[in-house]
Amino acid sequence: MTQAAASPAGNPLAMERLDLIKTGAFIGGEWVGEPSGATFPVLNPADGSLIVEIADGGADLAKAAADAAAQAFVTWRHTTAKTRSSLLRAWFDLVIKHQDDLARLMAWEMGKPLAEAKGEVAYGAGYLEWFAEEAKRANGDVIPTPIAGRQMLAVREPLGVAAVITPWNFPVAMIARKFGPALAAGCTVVAKPAEDTPLSALALVQLAHEAGVPAGVINIVPASRARTPDIAQAWLDDGRVRKISFTGSTPVGKLLARGSADTLKRLSLELGGDAPFIVFEDADLDVAVDALMKAKFRNAGQACIAANRVLVHDSIYDAFSGKMADAVGRLTVGAAQDGAFDIGPLINQRALDKVERLVAEALAAGARVLVGGARHSSGGAFYQPTVLTDVPDHLRASCEEIFGPVLPIARFKTEDEAVALANDTAFGLAAYFCSKDQARVWRVAGRLEAGMVGINEGAISSEYAPFGGVKESGYGREGSVHGLAEYQSLKYICMGGLG
C-alpha cells in the first residue's frame, strides 16, 4: 500500500520542505501505509492541535521491515567500509543542509525551543559524521601465534539486523546515535520511533534515502502506543534480528531483555536515570549554577541524564539556593511558534500531571517553593520552572525521574553523606558534582556509581565519548569506538599449514 501525501495542519514554524513530513512506514526503499488503513494523530504539545495523521503500523509491517532488512544485509555486510563511510557522510551533509527545517519540525511535534532543537540536530549529525569516519577504522588483530606454521587473526563482523526503538525526547539525536554505528558496522536496521515524535525520525530517514543509502538498509515503522508491543514482539521473535538497541524506561527495558532470551540477541539498553548533582562547600558557586542550569533545564528537564536530586553542602545551602532561584526565575516559557523562549511545553498531559503530582507531594511533606511551583499561565502542557528546597529524601521527587522543569534541593554535611545519598538509588546513568579540590575530584569521581560523571560541567554528551549507565540504568554504550563495537561480533580465524 503506497503512502498518501502528507497534509500537515498548517505550518506555524514556516518549514521550507514540507515534503520531509512523512506519514507512512519506510520499508525496502519505499514509503508505504498500514494495510488496514489505521492511523494515529501526531499533536503539537504547545496547544494540542493536530499536525498530521500517520500510519499506525503493526506486526505485519514489522515483519515486512525485518524481511527487507534481512535481504539487504546479504549485500550491505560486504559493502566496503569506504562506501559505508561515504554514504554516512553524505547523510550527514544533508542533515546539516536541512538543519533549520529539521529543527522546525522537531519544535512543532515535540515543543522544544527552536534554538535548542537546532542544537540537537547538530548533535545528532555529529554521530553520523563520527561513525562515517570510524567505519574505516574497525580494525581487527593479528595474534602472535604460539605454534610455528600458523597465522591467527581476530576480525570484526557486523551482527546482522539491528532493531532500534527510540524515545520522544531527543527524536533526531537518538535515531542518529543508533543508526550511525549500525550502518558503519555493516548492519541493517529496523526501527520504531516514539509515538509522540515520529515525524523527526521519519524526516531523517528520508534524508538518508536521498543520500543514497541502499533500499532495505534502513526500515522504519511508526506506531501508536497501543500497537507498539506488537511491533516489538515481532522483532523479538525473529531470529534474524540479532541486536536490539532501546532507549526508554527501565520496566520496558527489562521486558525486552526477557523477550530476547529465546534468541539470545545482543542488547544495548539506555534506561531510566536518577542523576544526583552534588555541590561541595569548596565549589565555585557561579560555575555550579551554570552547570546545573545545563544539566537540569535543557529540554524542560525532559532528559534521562537531567539532574534529578541536587545535594548542597549545608554551609553554602542558602547562598546557592538563592542563586539558583534567581537564575531559574529568569527563564522564559512559551511555544516555539510564538518566539524565542527558554522552556517549551511538556510532551503531553500525562507528563504535566506527573510533575504537578510530585510537586504537590513535596509541598505536603514540608518542602518550600523558591520560584515557580505551578502550571504556567500559557496553559496547555506548560509548567513553571521551579526550585524546591528542603525536599525529604524519601519523596518521589527525590528518588523518581521528574522529567520536568522542577529542581529539588536537599542538604548534606559531609562528603561521605553526599556520596551515600547520591548512590542510594537503583539507577546509575549520570552523576554530577562541583568542587575545586583536585583530590576530592578524583576521589568522588571514583566513588560515584554511574556510567557517566560530570565535574563542574552539566553538558557532558558527545559522540566522542561512551554514553550509558550501570545498575538499572542498563548496559551497553553508544558513541565513541565502544558504540561501534556494540554492533560487531568478533571472529577468530586460525590458518595452519604455513610452515
Coordinates of C-alpha atoms in Angstrom, one line a residue:
M1 CA 0.0 0.0 0.0
T2 CA 1.6 3.2 -1.2
Q3 CA 1.7 6.1 1.3
A4 CA -0.6 9.1 0.6
A5 CA 1.0 12.5 0.5
A6 CA 1.3 14.2 3.9
S7 CA -1.2 17.0 4.6
P8 CA 0.0 18.8 7.8
A9 CA -2.4 21.1 9.5
G10 CA -0.8 24.4 8.9
N11 CA 2.9 25.4 9.0
P12 CA 3.4 27.5 12.2
L13 CA 7.2 27.3 12.1
A14 CA 7.5 28.0 8.4
M15 CA 9.1 24.8 7.2
E16 CA 10.5 25.1 3.7
R17 CA 10.4 21.4 2.9
L18 CA 7.0 20.2 3.9
D19 CA 7.8 17.1 1.8
L20 CA 10.0 16.0 4.7
I21 CA 6.8 15.3 6.7
K22 CA 6.2 11.6 6.0
T23 CA 3.0 9.8 7.1
G24 CA 3.9 6.1 6.4
A25 CA 6.4 3.4 7.1
F26 CA 9.7 3.2 5.1
I27 CA 10.4 -0.4 4.1
G28 CA 12.6 -1.7 1.4
G29 CA 13.3 1.8 0.0
E30 CA 9.6 2.7 -0.3
W31 CA 7.2 4.8 1.7
V32 CA 4.1 2.6 2.4
G33 CA 0.9 2.8 4.5
E34 CA -0.5 0.4 7.0
P35 CA -2.5 -2.2 5.1
S36 CA -5.5 -1.9 7.4
G37 CA -5.6 1.9 6.9
A38 CA -5.2 2.5 10.6
T39 CA -3.7 5.9 11.6
F40 CA -2.9 7.8 14.8
P41 CA -2.5 11.5 15.4
V42 CA 0.7 13.5 15.9
L43 CA -0.1 16.5 18.1
N44 CA 1.6 19.8 18.8
P45 CA 2.2 19.7 22.6
A46 CA 2.1 23.5 22.8
D47 CA -1.6 23.7 22.1
G48 CA -2.8 20.1 21.4
S49 CA -3.5 20.9 17.8
L50 CA -3.3 18.1 15.1
I51 CA -0.2 18.2 12.9
V52 CA -1.0 15.1 10.8
E53 CA -2.3 11.6 11.0
I54 CA 0.3 8.9 10.2
A55 CA 0.2 5.1 9.6
D56 CA -0.3 3.0 12.7
G57 CA 1.9 0.1 11.9
G58 CA 1.5 -3.4 13.3
A59 CA 3.0 -6.8 13.3
D60 CA 2.7 -7.2 9.5
L61 CA 4.7 -4.1 8.7
A62 CA 7.2 -5.1 11.4
K63 CA 7.7 -8.4 9.7
A64 CA 8.0 -6.8 6.3
A65 CA 10.6 -4.4 7.6
A66 CA 12.6 -7.4 9.0
D67 CA 12.3 -9.2 5.7
A68 CA 13.7 -6.1 3.8
A69 CA 16.5 -5.7 6.3
A70 CA 17.5 -9.3 6.2
Q71 CA 17.6 -9.3 2.4
A72 CA 19.6 -6.1 2.3
F73 CA 22.1 -7.4 4.9
V74 CA 23.3 -10.1 2.5
T75 CA 24.8 -7.4 0.3
W76 CA 25.3 -4.5 2.8
R77 CA 27.6 -6.5 5.1
H78 CA 30.1 -6.9 2.2
T79 CA 29.9 -3.3 1.2
T80 CA 33.3 -1.7 1.7
A81 CA 34.0 0.4 4.8
K82 CA 34.9 3.3 2.5
T83 CA 31.5 3.1 0.7
R84 CA 29.6 2.9 4.0
S85 CA 31.6 5.9 5.2
S86 CA 30.9 7.9 2.1
L87 CA 27.1 7.2 2.4
L88 CA 27.1 8.2 6.1
R89 CA 29.0 11.4 5.3
A90 CA 26.5 12.2 2.5
W91 CA 23.7 11.7 5.0
F92 CA 25.4 14.0 7.5
D93 CA 25.8 16.7 4.8
L94 CA 22.1 16.6 4.0
V95 CA 21.2 16.8 7.7
I96 CA 23.3 19.9 8.1
K97 CA 21.9 21.4 4.9
H98 CA 18.4 20.9 6.3
Q99 CA 19.2 21.7 9.9
D100 CA 16.7 24.5 10.1
D101 CA 13.8 22.5 8.7
L102 CA 14.5 19.5 10.9
A103 CA 14.7 21.9 13.9
R104 CA 11.3 23.4 13.0
L105 CA 9.7 20.0 12.6
M106 CA 11.1 18.9 16.0
A107 CA 9.9 22.1 17.7
W108 CA 6.5 21.6 16.1
E109 CA 5.9 18.0 17.2
M110 CA 7.9 18.0 20.4
G111 CA 7.7 21.6 21.7
K112 CA 11.5 22.0 22.1
P113 CA 12.6 25.7 21.8
L114 CA 13.9 26.3 18.2
A115 CA 17.5 27.2 19.2
E116 CA 17.7 24.0 21.3
A117 CA 16.2 21.9 18.5
K118 CA 18.9 23.2 16.1
G119 CA 21.5 22.2 18.7
E120 CA 20.0 18.7 18.8
V121 CA 20.1 18.4 15.1
A122 CA 23.8 19.3 15.1
Y123 CA 24.5 17.0 18.0
G124 CA 22.7 14.1 16.2
A125 CA 24.5 14.8 12.9
G126 CA 27.8 14.6 14.8
Y127 CA 27.1 10.9 15.3
L128 CA 26.7 10.4 11.6
E129 CA 30.0 12.2 11.0
W130 CA 31.8 10.4 13.7
F131 CA 30.8 6.9 12.6
A132 CA 31.4 7.8 8.9
E133 CA 35.0 8.2 10.0
E134 CA 35.0 5.3 12.4
A135 CA 33.7 2.9 9.8
K136 CA 37.2 2.9 8.2
R137 CA 38.9 2.2 11.5
A138 CA 37.2 -1.0 12.6
N139 CA 40.4 -2.8 12.7
G140 CA 41.0 -6.4 13.9
D141 CA 44.0 -8.0 15.5
V142 CA 46.9 -10.2 14.3
I143 CA 47.6 -12.5 17.2
P144 CA 51.2 -13.7 17.8
T145 CA 51.0 -17.4 17.2
P146 CA 52.3 -19.9 19.8
I147 CA 52.8 -22.5 17.2
A148 CA 55.0 -22.3 14.1
G149 CA 53.3 -22.6 10.8
R150 CA 50.1 -20.9 11.9
Q151 CA 48.5 -17.5 11.4
M152 CA 45.9 -16.3 14.0
L153 CA 43.6 -13.4 13.4
A154 CA 40.6 -11.7 15.2
V155 CA 38.3 -9.8 12.7
R156 CA 35.2 -7.7 13.4
E157 CA 32.0 -8.5 11.5
P158 CA 28.5 -6.9 11.6
L159 CA 26.0 -8.6 13.9
G160 CA 23.1 -8.7 11.4
V161 CA 19.7 -6.9 11.5
A162 CA 19.5 -4.5 14.4
A163 CA 16.2 -3.3 15.9
V164 CA 16.1 0.2 17.1
I165 CA 13.5 1.7 19.5
T166 CA 13.8 5.3 20.3
P167 CA 12.3 7.8 22.8
W168 CA 10.4 11.0 22.1
N169 CA 12.6 13.5 24.0
F170 CA 15.5 13.6 21.5
P171 CA 13.9 12.3 18.3
V172 CA 16.7 13.2 15.9
A173 CA 19.7 12.5 18.1
M174 CA 18.6 9.1 19.3
I175 CA 18.0 7.9 15.7
A176 CA 21.4 9.2 14.6
R177 CA 23.2 7.8 17.7
K178 CA 21.9 4.3 16.9
F179 CA 21.8 4.3 13.1
G180 CA 25.3 5.7 12.7
P181 CA 27.2 2.8 14.3
A182 CA 24.8 0.2 13.0
L183 CA 25.4 1.3 9.4
A184 CA 29.1 1.9 9.9
A185 CA 29.5 -1.7 11.2
G186 CA 27.6 -3.2 8.2
C187 CA 24.3 -3.9 10.0
T188 CA 20.9 -3.2 8.5
V189 CA 18.2 -1.7 10.8
V190 CA 14.5 -1.8 11.6
A191 CA 13.2 1.0 13.8
K192 CA 10.2 2.1 15.7
P193 CA 10.2 5.8 16.7
A194 CA 8.3 7.2 19.7
E195 CA 4.6 7.7 19.0
D196 CA 4.8 11.3 20.3
T197 CA 7.5 12.4 18.0
P198 CA 7.7 10.2 14.9
L199 CA 8.0 12.9 12.3
S200 CA 11.6 14.0 13.1
A201 CA 12.8 10.4 12.8
L202 CA 10.9 9.8 9.5
A203 CA 12.3 13.0 8.1
L204 CA 15.8 11.9 9.0
V205 CA 15.2 8.5 7.2
Q206 CA 14.0 10.4 4.1
L207 CA 17.3 12.3 4.1
A208 CA 19.2 9.0 4.4
H209 CA 17.3 7.8 1.3
E210 CA 18.2 11.0 -0.6
A211 CA 21.8 10.4 0.4
G212 CA 21.8 7.1 -1.4
V213 CA 21.6 4.6 1.4
P214 CA 20.5 1.4 -0.4
A215 CA 17.0 0.0 -0.2
G216 CA 16.4 -2.2 2.8
V217 CA 19.4 -1.0 4.8
I218 CA 17.1 1.4 6.8
N219 CA 13.5 0.5 7.6
I220 CA 11.2 2.4 10.0
V221 CA 7.7 1.6 11.2
P222 CA 5.7 4.3 13.2
A223 CA 3.0 3.0 15.6
S224 CA 0.7 4.2 18.3
R225 CA 1.4 3.3 22.0
A226 CA -1.3 0.6 21.7
R227 CA 0.3 -1.2 18.8
T228 CA 4.0 -0.7 19.8
P229 CA 4.1 -4.0 21.7
D230 CA 3.0 -5.9 18.5
I231 CA 6.0 -4.5 16.6
A232 CA 8.4 -5.2 19.4
Q233 CA 7.2 -8.7 19.8
A234 CA 7.5 -9.4 16.1
W235 CA 11.2 -8.4 16.2
L236 CA 11.8 -10.2 19.5
D237 CA 10.5 -13.4 17.9
D238 CA 12.5 -13.0 14.7
G239 CA 15.8 -14.9 14.9
R240 CA 17.2 -12.8 12.0
V241 CA 17.1 -9.7 14.3
R242 CA 20.4 -10.1 16.2
K243 CA 20.5 -6.9 18.1
I244 CA 18.1 -4.6 19.9
S245 CA 19.0 -1.0 20.9
F246 CA 16.5 0.6 23.2
T247 CA 16.3 4.0 24.9
G248 CA 13.5 4.4 27.3
S249 CA 12.1 3.3 30.7
T250 CA 13.6 0.6 32.9
P251 CA 10.4 -1.5 33.0
V252 CA 10.2 -1.7 29.2
G253 CA 14.0 -2.4 29.0
K254 CA 13.5 -5.4 31.4
L255 CA 10.7 -6.7 29.2
L256 CA 12.9 -6.5 26.1
A257 CA 15.7 -8.3 27.9
R258 CA 13.4 -11.1 29.0
G259 CA 11.9 -11.3 25.5
S260 CA 15.3 -11.5 23.9
A261 CA 16.4 -14.6 25.8
D262 CA 15.0 -17.2 23.4
T263 CA 17.0 -15.9 20.5
L264 CA 19.9 -14.5 22.6
K265 CA 20.0 -11.2 20.9
R266 CA 22.7 -8.6 21.7
L267 CA 21.2 -5.8 23.8
S268 CA 22.0 -2.1 24.3
L269 CA 19.7 -0.7 27.0
E270 CA 19.9 3.0 27.9
L271 CA 17.2 3.2 30.6
G272 CA 16.0 5.4 33.5
G273 CA 18.1 7.8 35.4
D274 CA 18.0 9.5 38.8
A275 CA 21.0 11.7 38.4
P276 CA 22.5 13.3 41.6
F277 CA 24.1 16.8 41.4
I278 CA 26.4 17.5 44.4
V279 CA 27.7 21.0 45.2
F280 CA 30.5 20.8 47.7
E281 CA 31.5 23.6 50.1
D282 CA 34.6 24.4 48.0
A283 CA 32.7 24.8 44.7
D284 CA 32.7 27.9 42.6
L285 CA 29.0 28.8 43.0
D286 CA 28.7 30.6 39.7
V287 CA 30.3 27.6 37.9
A288 CA 27.9 25.3 39.8
V289 CA 24.8 27.3 38.9
D290 CA 25.8 27.4 35.2
A291 CA 26.5 23.6 35.2
L292 CA 23.2 22.8 37.0
M293 CA 21.2 25.0 34.6
K294 CA 22.6 23.0 31.7
A295 CA 22.1 19.7 33.5
K296 CA 18.5 20.3 34.6
F297 CA 16.6 22.7 32.3
R298 CA 17.6 21.6 28.9
N299 CA 14.5 20.3 27.1
A300 CA 12.4 21.4 30.0
G301 CA 14.0 18.8 32.2
Q302 CA 12.9 16.0 29.9
A303 CA 16.2 14.2 29.6
C304 CA 17.4 10.9 31.0
I305 CA 20.6 12.5 32.3
A306 CA 18.9 15.6 33.7
A307 CA 19.9 16.4 37.3
N308 CA 17.2 14.9 39.5
R309 CA 18.5 15.2 43.0
V310 CA 20.5 18.3 44.0
L311 CA 22.6 17.9 47.1
V312 CA 24.2 21.0 48.5
H313 CA 26.6 21.4 51.5
D314 CA 24.9 22.9 54.5
S315 CA 27.4 25.8 54.7
I316 CA 26.5 27.1 51.3
Y317 CA 22.9 25.9 51.0
D318 CA 21.1 29.2 51.3
A319 CA 23.6 31.1 49.1
F320 CA 23.4 28.5 46.4
S321 CA 19.7 28.1 46.6
G322 CA 19.2 31.8 46.2
K323 CA 21.5 32.0 43.2
M324 CA 19.6 29.1 41.6
A325 CA 16.2 30.7 42.3
D326 CA 17.5 33.9 40.6
A327 CA 18.7 32.0 37.5
V328 CA 15.6 29.9 37.2
G329 CA 13.3 32.9 37.7
R330 CA 14.8 34.5 34.6
L331 CA 13.9 31.6 32.3
T332 CA 11.2 32.3 29.8
V333 CA 8.4 30.0 28.9
G334 CA 6.4 29.7 25.6
A335 CA 5.8 27.9 22.4
A336 CA 8.5 27.8 19.7
Q337 CA 5.9 29.1 17.2
D338 CA 5.4 32.2 19.2
G339 CA 9.1 33.3 19.6
A340 CA 12.4 32.5 21.2
F341 CA 11.8 31.0 24.7
D342 CA 14.0 29.0 27.1
I343 CA 11.4 26.4 28.1
G344 CA 8.8 24.8 26.0
P345 CA 5.8 22.6 27.0
L346 CA 6.0 19.1 28.5
I347 CA 5.3 16.4 25.9
N348 CA 1.7 15.6 26.9
Q349 CA -0.9 15.8 29.6
R350 CA 0.4 12.7 31.4
A351 CA 3.8 14.3 31.8
L352 CA 2.2 17.5 33.2
D353 CA 0.0 15.6 35.6
K354 CA 3.1 13.7 36.9
V355 CA 5.1 16.8 37.5
E356 CA 2.2 18.5 39.3
R357 CA 1.7 15.5 41.5
L358 CA 5.3 15.3 42.5
V359 CA 5.4 18.9 43.5
A360 CA 2.2 18.6 45.5
E361 CA 3.6 15.7 47.4
A362 CA 6.8 17.6 48.2
L363 CA 5.0 20.6 49.4
A364 CA 2.7 18.5 51.6
A365 CA 5.8 17.0 53.2
G366 CA 7.3 20.4 54.1
A367 CA 9.3 21.4 51.0
R368 CA 9.3 25.1 50.2
V369 CA 8.9 26.8 46.8
L370 CA 11.5 29.4 46.0
V371 CA 10.3 30.0 42.4
G372 CA 7.6 28.5 40.2
G373 CA 5.6 25.6 41.7
A374 CA 2.5 25.6 39.4
R375 CA 1.2 25.2 35.9
H376 CA 2.2 28.1 33.7
S377 CA -0.3 30.8 32.6
S378 CA 0.2 29.8 29.0
G379 CA -2.0 26.8 29.7
G380 CA -1.7 23.5 27.8
A381 CA 1.3 21.4 28.9
F382 CA 3.4 24.2 30.2
Y383 CA 4.8 24.2 33.7
Q384 CA 6.7 26.9 35.5
P385 CA 10.4 26.4 36.0
T386 CA 10.5 25.5 39.7
V387 CA 13.0 25.4 42.6
L388 CA 12.1 23.5 45.7
T389 CA 14.1 23.5 48.9
D390 CA 14.2 21.1 51.9
V391 CA 12.7 18.2 50.0
P392 CA 12.8 15.0 52.1
D393 CA 14.9 12.2 50.7
H394 CA 12.1 9.6 50.8
L395 CA 9.7 11.5 48.5
R396 CA 9.3 10.6 44.9
A397 CA 10.5 14.0 43.8
S398 CA 13.9 12.9 45.3
C399 CA 14.0 9.3 44.0
E400 CA 11.9 9.2 40.8
E401 CA 12.7 10.8 37.5
I402 CA 10.8 14.1 37.5
F403 CA 11.1 14.7 33.7
G404 CA 10.1 18.3 34.0
P405 CA 11.5 21.7 34.9
V406 CA 11.4 21.1 38.7
L407 CA 14.6 21.3 40.8
P408 CA 14.5 19.8 44.3
I409 CA 17.4 20.9 46.6
A410 CA 18.5 19.0 49.7
R411 CA 21.2 19.4 52.3
F412 CA 24.3 17.4 53.3
K413 CA 27.1 17.9 55.8
T414 CA 29.9 15.5 54.9
E415 CA 31.4 14.1 51.7
D416 CA 30.6 10.6 52.8
E417 CA 27.0 11.5 53.4
A418 CA 26.8 13.2 49.9
V419 CA 28.2 10.1 48.2
A420 CA 26.0 7.8 50.1
L421 CA 22.9 9.8 49.2
A422 CA 24.0 10.0 45.5
N423 CA 24.4 6.2 45.3
D424 CA 21.2 5.4 47.2
T425 CA 19.2 4.6 44.1
A426 CA 18.6 1.7 41.8
F427 CA 19.8 3.8 38.9
G428 CA 23.3 4.8 37.7
L429 CA 23.2 6.6 34.4
A430 CA 24.7 10.1 35.1
A431 CA 26.0 11.9 38.1
Y432 CA 27.4 15.4 38.6
F433 CA 29.4 17.3 41.2
C434 CA 31.1 20.6 41.6
S435 CA 34.4 21.1 43.5
K436 CA 37.7 22.9 43.2
D437 CA 39.6 20.4 45.4
Q438 CA 41.6 18.2 43.0
A439 CA 42.0 15.4 45.5
R440 CA 38.2 15.4 46.1
V441 CA 37.5 15.5 42.3
W442 CA 39.4 12.2 41.7
R443 CA 38.1 10.6 44.9
V444 CA 34.4 11.3 44.4
A445 CA 34.5 10.6 40.7
G446 CA 35.7 7.1 41.6
R447 CA 33.1 6.6 44.3
L448 CA 30.0 7.6 42.4
E449 CA 28.0 4.6 40.9
A450 CA 27.2 5.9 37.5
G451 CA 28.2 5.3 33.9
M452 CA 28.9 9.0 33.3
V453 CA 30.2 11.7 35.7
G454 CA 30.2 15.4 35.0
I455 CA 32.6 17.5 37.2
N456 CA 32.0 21.3 37.2
E457 CA 30.1 20.7 33.9
G458 CA 26.4 20.0 33.1
A459 CA 26.6 19.3 29.4
I460 CA 28.5 16.0 29.1
S461 CA 27.1 14.3 26.0
S462 CA 29.4 13.9 23.0
E463 CA 29.7 11.5 20.1
Y464 CA 33.4 11.2 21.1
A465 CA 32.5 9.6 24.4
P466 CA 30.7 6.4 25.5
F467 CA 27.2 7.1 26.7
G468 CA 25.5 4.6 29.0
G469 CA 24.8 3.5 32.6
V470 CA 25.2 0.9 35.3
K471 CA 22.8 -0.8 37.7
E472 CA 19.1 -0.5 36.5
S473 CA 20.1 2.2 34.0
G474 CA 21.0 -0.5 31.6
Y475 CA 24.1 -1.7 29.8
G476 CA 25.9 -1.2 26.5
R477 CA 27.4 2.0 25.3
E478 CA 26.6 4.5 22.5
G479 CA 29.0 6.8 20.8
S480 CA 32.8 6.5 20.6
V481 CA 34.7 3.4 19.5
H482 CA 32.7 1.5 22.1
G483 CA 29.5 2.3 20.4
L484 CA 30.7 0.7 17.1
A485 CA 31.7 -2.5 18.9
E486 CA 28.1 -2.9 20.1
Y487 CA 27.1 -3.8 16.5
Q488 CA 30.0 -6.1 15.8
S489 CA 30.9 -9.7 16.6
L490 CA 34.5 -10.9 16.9
K491 CA 35.6 -13.8 14.8
Y492 CA 38.8 -15.7 15.5
I493 CA 40.5 -17.2 12.4
C494 CA 43.3 -19.7 12.6
M495 CA 45.1 -20.8 9.5
G496 CA 47.6 -23.7 9.6
G497 CA 50.0 -25.4 7.2
L498 CA 52.1 -22.3 6.7
G499 CA 55.4 -23.7 7.9

